[in-house]
Amino acid sequence: MQTPAALPDLDHPLLDADSIRRALYNRLVYTIGKDPITATDRDWFYAAAAVVRERMIERWMETARSYYVEDRKRVYYLSMEFLMGRTMTNSILNLFCDREFNDALAALAEMGLKRENIREMEPDAALGNGGLGRLAACFLDSMATMGIAGYGYGIRYEYGMFNQGIEDGQQVEHPDNWLRYGNPWEFPRPEVLYQVKFHGRVVEFSDGHGKKIYQWVDTDDVMAMAYDYPIPGYDTGTANNMRLWAAKASRDFDLKYFNEGNYIAAVEDKNDSENLSKVLYPDDTTVMGRELRLKQQYFFVCASLQDMLYRFTKSGTSLDKLPDKVAVQLNDTHPSIAVAELMRILIDLHHFEWSRAWDIVTRTFAYTNHTLMPEALETWPVALFERVLPRHLQIIYEINHHFLRDVMHHYPGDPALWQRMSLIEENKGKRIRMAHLAIVGSHKVNGVAAIHTRLMKETIFADFHRLWPDKIVNMTNGVTPRRWLNQANPALARLITHHIGRGWLKDLDQLRQLTPLAEDAGFRDAFVRVKHDNKKHLAHVIQQRLAIRVNPDSIFDVQIKRIHEYKRQLLNVLHVVTLYNRLRAGGDAPPRTVIFGGKAAPGYRMAKLTIRLINDIADIVNHDPLVRDRLKVVFIPNYDVSNAEIIIPAADLSEQISTAGTEASGTGNMKLALNGALTIGTLDGANVEIRNEVGPENMFIFGLTTEEVASLRASGYNPWLYYEGNHELKQALDMIRDGFFSPEERARYRPVFDNLTANGDHYLLLADYASYIACQEQVGALHCDREAWTRKAILNVAGMGQFSSDRTIGQYAKTIWNVEAQPRAAE
């Protein structure tokens, strides 16, 4: 392949304030086509986005060229989600021209231009839902900042998951039409178009040498079109790429149907095809929803692998060298069909022998596991696979055959073990275990926190660890400090930089220099002012959006995460009800505002009922004159990155209260501690490592350990004993059961009560209740000593260096990908 020539001389977009001001004006007039006199805030946003984009493009192109010139090994991160949040502010900060943009906008203030108004015009990119997607976004930021040749691959969802509304206390799902006005950050690539096949049948025949040949024929085809999204690193010349796929019909319009007057049928194929990239995680409670999910996963994997191989083969290098130049990371099981797809490409299209192809596959892929719960490990019915991906089913059976033969050689005479390790589950109808496929097809498998990785080895994947003792490794998650401190909490970032310099933005371990400042009265006062200003801002947002007045001097007690039973929002609810009862009975406690946020999956009835219960409790508590301002309950709808950037800097207390042994890692715990919140939590996920870094005396730990959870369940857990043995717990549960918080429908929350009692309380809320309540009393007592609280908050910030995504990516690069960071200097 010919080495790309150097870029010709270009007009370099300047980053000084005056140049930016002129560029804003020019883009408004000549790109947006609006007169400044009539321009709206949205017009100015698109003009500003064009200016920022221009300043990214050259380094983006230079980066891509440098990877070819230097023949770099590339890392491809495959993820169903990339929860990017807003791009403009993050890009301005990463380009290191924040002050200049502020000055330029200030110079245009006479036109009514305000930066905050412009910022609010940008919607969050609806490309993810929770921690999985936000982790992927942090990783892309770190790879670009560190100079790793990293690419993100995913789906360009037209509507994302959903926009959460609350009506009559209940979650209502609305389409998240984030692309309504276009996306100024993406570059459509209509020339990058790949065919993706579904359904059909497999034809098998022999060539002239007796070798079996397989052809997948009579398929339904969809086209995958690329959209590129630059990812600038912080204060560096590197800007990497995220490539997202949109589904396009292979045939847009059937003129025959149209001429017959059947206008719906004329476009039916087009609509069916393009549904693949409409929404994130379609409801899988229906057969059609499950099929659509499987198709989505294969769609983006198939297109991504074709794209990777096109880029790789341009150099003329043999595919045998693929693992030397390509590392593919599977973010959870969603992209694990890639193992079978690469085998199909190598065997069916390039005619490799099985063992040769398998060696390439297993040295190319690595898999990140994100769950310890067996029920959450993705499986697909064999019948569905046979209908949608018939050739891949054959390949998976063949992989399983070779794998089980190896297992039998290592462990003869143990059919129970063979059955546990098989890629095919036989017990409840034949199903394909996608996690097993990912493990068998990868050279490394990683957990995302130390305790999570240990439990992977001891529980759900113990058999695989016994067979391959070096395959499972730990990569504790991290978050990017550029987004979650520098952008989300600029006042705290400025305070830190004033005292220790700005090196912490690329080396978070430098926050350790804050430790002695916990004893500095002046620093503590400044830290308190920053926190109080952030709380006042959140209080203002709550007042504006929800018409609820909250006291910024109260404890802001925050639980913001996906609504799920194992995350135990209901345990928090039980504390709220207990505290409410104590206050009504004349008890005393520091004022507290309990803030919830998070979405429930549309088909998850108990999670949606939990949201309604929180809102019903809020309605009673917030209007009770006996309680007044001593307790408020708030549910902030549509929790996303932008809302997180408002809530997290204002939080005093971080609720990380999952049942020990259920949360893989969590990253919300890291973001909150990084912004000076104290954690109340179980010894679960990354809480364990946070405790090690910040000190157990600077957290509130309660509840059963993983070993105690296992022992209690093994001995026969009976929630009724806890219910009958604790008056306050019984009172709170009875109020929920008997309709105290739902007087117009008294049986509304009977299912919640039954779940926690008669149905066995699977996540042990009642067992942990007394410990949790006692721990919350410690929270209240410490908050009365503001100096002591502030010291601990500062020490939490100081101890968070270990939880930078830069550290995590550095470990992936060394241990799994075998690549080196090569940062490029910013010009």
Short mmCIF file of N, CA, C and O in Angstrom, two decimals, residues 77 79-83 128-139 281 331-335 368-370 477 562 667:
data_model
loop_
_atom_site.label_atom_id
_atom_site.label_comp_id
_atom_site.label_asym_id
_atom_site.label_seq_id
_atom_site.Cartn_x
_atom_site.Cartn_y
_atom_site.Cartn_z
N TYR A 77 -13.05 -1.18 19.79
CA TYR A 77 -13.90 -1.37 20.98
C TYR A 77 -15.34 -1.50 20.50
O TYR A 77 -15.95 -0.53 20.04
N SER A 79 -19.19 -2.02 21.14
CA SER A 79 -20.13 -1.80 22.23
C SER A 79 -21.50 -1.44 21.67
O SER A 79 -21.60 -0.62 20.74
N MET A 80 -22.53 -2.01 22.26
CA MET A 80 -23.90 -1.63 21.87
C MET A 80 -24.24 -0.22 22.31
O MET A 80 -25.20 0.37 21.82
N GLU A 81 -23.47 0.31 23.27
CA GLU A 81 -23.76 1.64 23.81
C GLU A 81 -22.51 2.50 23.85
O GLU A 81 -21.43 2.02 24.17
N PHE A 82 -22.69 3.78 23.56
CA PHE A 82 -21.69 4.81 23.82
C PHE A 82 -22.45 6.03 24.35
O PHE A 82 -23.04 6.78 23.57
N LEU A 83 -22.47 6.17 25.66
CA LEU A 83 -23.25 7.24 26.28
C LEU A 83 -22.36 8.50 26.34
O LEU A 83 -21.74 8.80 27.35
N GLY A 128 -26.84 5.44 24.29
CA GLY A 128 -26.62 4.51 25.39
C GLY A 128 -27.64 4.73 26.47
O GLY A 128 -28.49 5.62 26.40
N ASN A 129 -27.52 3.92 27.53
CA ASN A 129 -28.49 3.99 28.62
C ASN A 129 -27.83 4.15 29.98
O ASN A 129 -28.20 5.02 30.75
N GLY A 130 -26.84 3.33 30.28
CA GLY A 130 -26.31 3.32 31.65
C GLY A 130 -24.81 3.21 31.69
O GLY A 130 -24.09 3.68 30.81
N GLY A 131 -24.33 2.54 32.76
CA GLY A 131 -22.91 2.47 33.04
C GLY A 131 -22.10 1.83 31.92
O GLY A 131 -20.96 2.24 31.66
N LEU A 132 -22.66 0.84 31.24
CA LEU A 132 -21.96 0.16 30.15
C LEU A 132 -21.57 1.16 29.06
O LEU A 132 -20.42 1.19 28.59
N GLY A 133 -22.54 2.00 28.67
CA GLY A 133 -22.29 2.96 27.61
C GLY A 133 -21.41 4.11 28.04
O GLY A 133 -20.60 4.63 27.27
N ARG A 134 -21.56 4.55 29.32
CA ARG A 134 -20.74 5.65 29.78
C ARG A 134 -19.29 5.19 29.95
O ARG A 134 -18.36 5.95 29.68
N LEU A 135 -19.09 3.94 30.37
CA LEU A 135 -17.74 3.39 30.46
C LEU A 135 -17.08 3.41 29.09
O LEU A 135 -15.91 3.81 28.94
N ALA A 136 -17.82 3.00 28.07
CA ALA A 136 -17.29 2.98 26.71
C ALA A 136 -16.88 4.39 26.27
O ALA A 136 -15.84 4.58 25.64
N ALA A 137 -17.69 5.39 26.62
CA ALA A 137 -17.37 6.78 26.26
C ALA A 137 -16.11 7.25 26.99
O ALA A 137 -15.25 7.91 26.40
N CYS A 138 -16.00 6.92 28.28
CA CYS A 138 -14.78 7.28 29.03
C CYS A 138 -13.55 6.62 28.42
O CYS A 138 -12.48 7.24 28.33
N PHE A 139 -13.69 5.38 27.99
CA PHE A 139 -12.56 4.67 27.41
C PHE A 139 -12.11 5.32 26.09
O PHE A 139 -10.91 5.41 25.81
N TYR A 281 -32.03 -1.26 22.58
CA TYR A 281 -32.67 -2.27 23.42
C TYR A 281 -34.18 -2.30 23.26
O TYR A 281 -34.94 -1.92 24.15
N ASN A 331 -17.33 -5.50 24.50
CA ASN A 331 -17.87 -4.88 25.71
C ASN A 331 -19.16 -5.57 26.08
O ASN A 331 -20.23 -5.23 25.57
N ASP A 332 -19.07 -6.56 26.96
CA ASP A 332 -20.18 -7.42 27.37
C ASP A 332 -20.49 -8.43 26.27
O ASP A 332 -19.78 -8.52 25.27
N THR A 333 -21.57 -9.19 26.44
CA THR A 333 -21.86 -10.27 25.50
C THR A 333 -22.55 -9.80 24.23
O THR A 333 -22.64 -10.57 23.27
N HIS A 334 -23.04 -8.56 24.20
CA HIS A 334 -23.80 -8.10 23.02
C HIS A 334 -23.05 -8.32 21.71
O HIS A 334 -23.66 -8.75 20.72
N PRO A 335 -21.73 -8.02 21.64
CA PRO A 335 -21.03 -8.23 20.37
C PRO A 335 -20.34 -9.59 20.25
O PRO A 335 -19.54 -9.79 19.34
N THR A 368 -14.97 -8.44 27.90
CA THR A 368 -15.23 -7.84 29.20
C THR A 368 -16.58 -8.30 29.72
O THR A 368 -17.60 -8.09 29.06
N ASN A 369 -16.57 -8.91 30.89
CA ASN A 369 -17.82 -9.33 31.54
C ASN A 369 -18.29 -8.24 32.50
O ASN A 369 -17.49 -7.63 33.20
N HIS A 370 -19.60 -8.01 32.52
CA HIS A 370 -20.16 -6.93 33.36
C HIS A 370 -21.21 -7.42 34.35
O HIS A 370 -21.90 -6.58 34.94
N ASN A 477 -12.68 -0.72 36.58
CA ASN A 477 -13.19 0.39 35.78
C ASN A 477 -12.62 1.73 36.26
O ASN A 477 -12.11 1.85 37.38
N ARG A 562 -29.56 3.06 37.03
CA ARG A 562 -30.65 2.28 36.45
C ARG A 562 -31.50 1.66 37.57
O ARG A 562 -30.97 1.19 38.57
N THR A 667 -19.58 2.78 38.21
CA THR A 667 -18.72 3.94 37.98
C THR A 667 -19.33 5.20 38.58
O THR A 667 -18.63 6.17 38.81
#
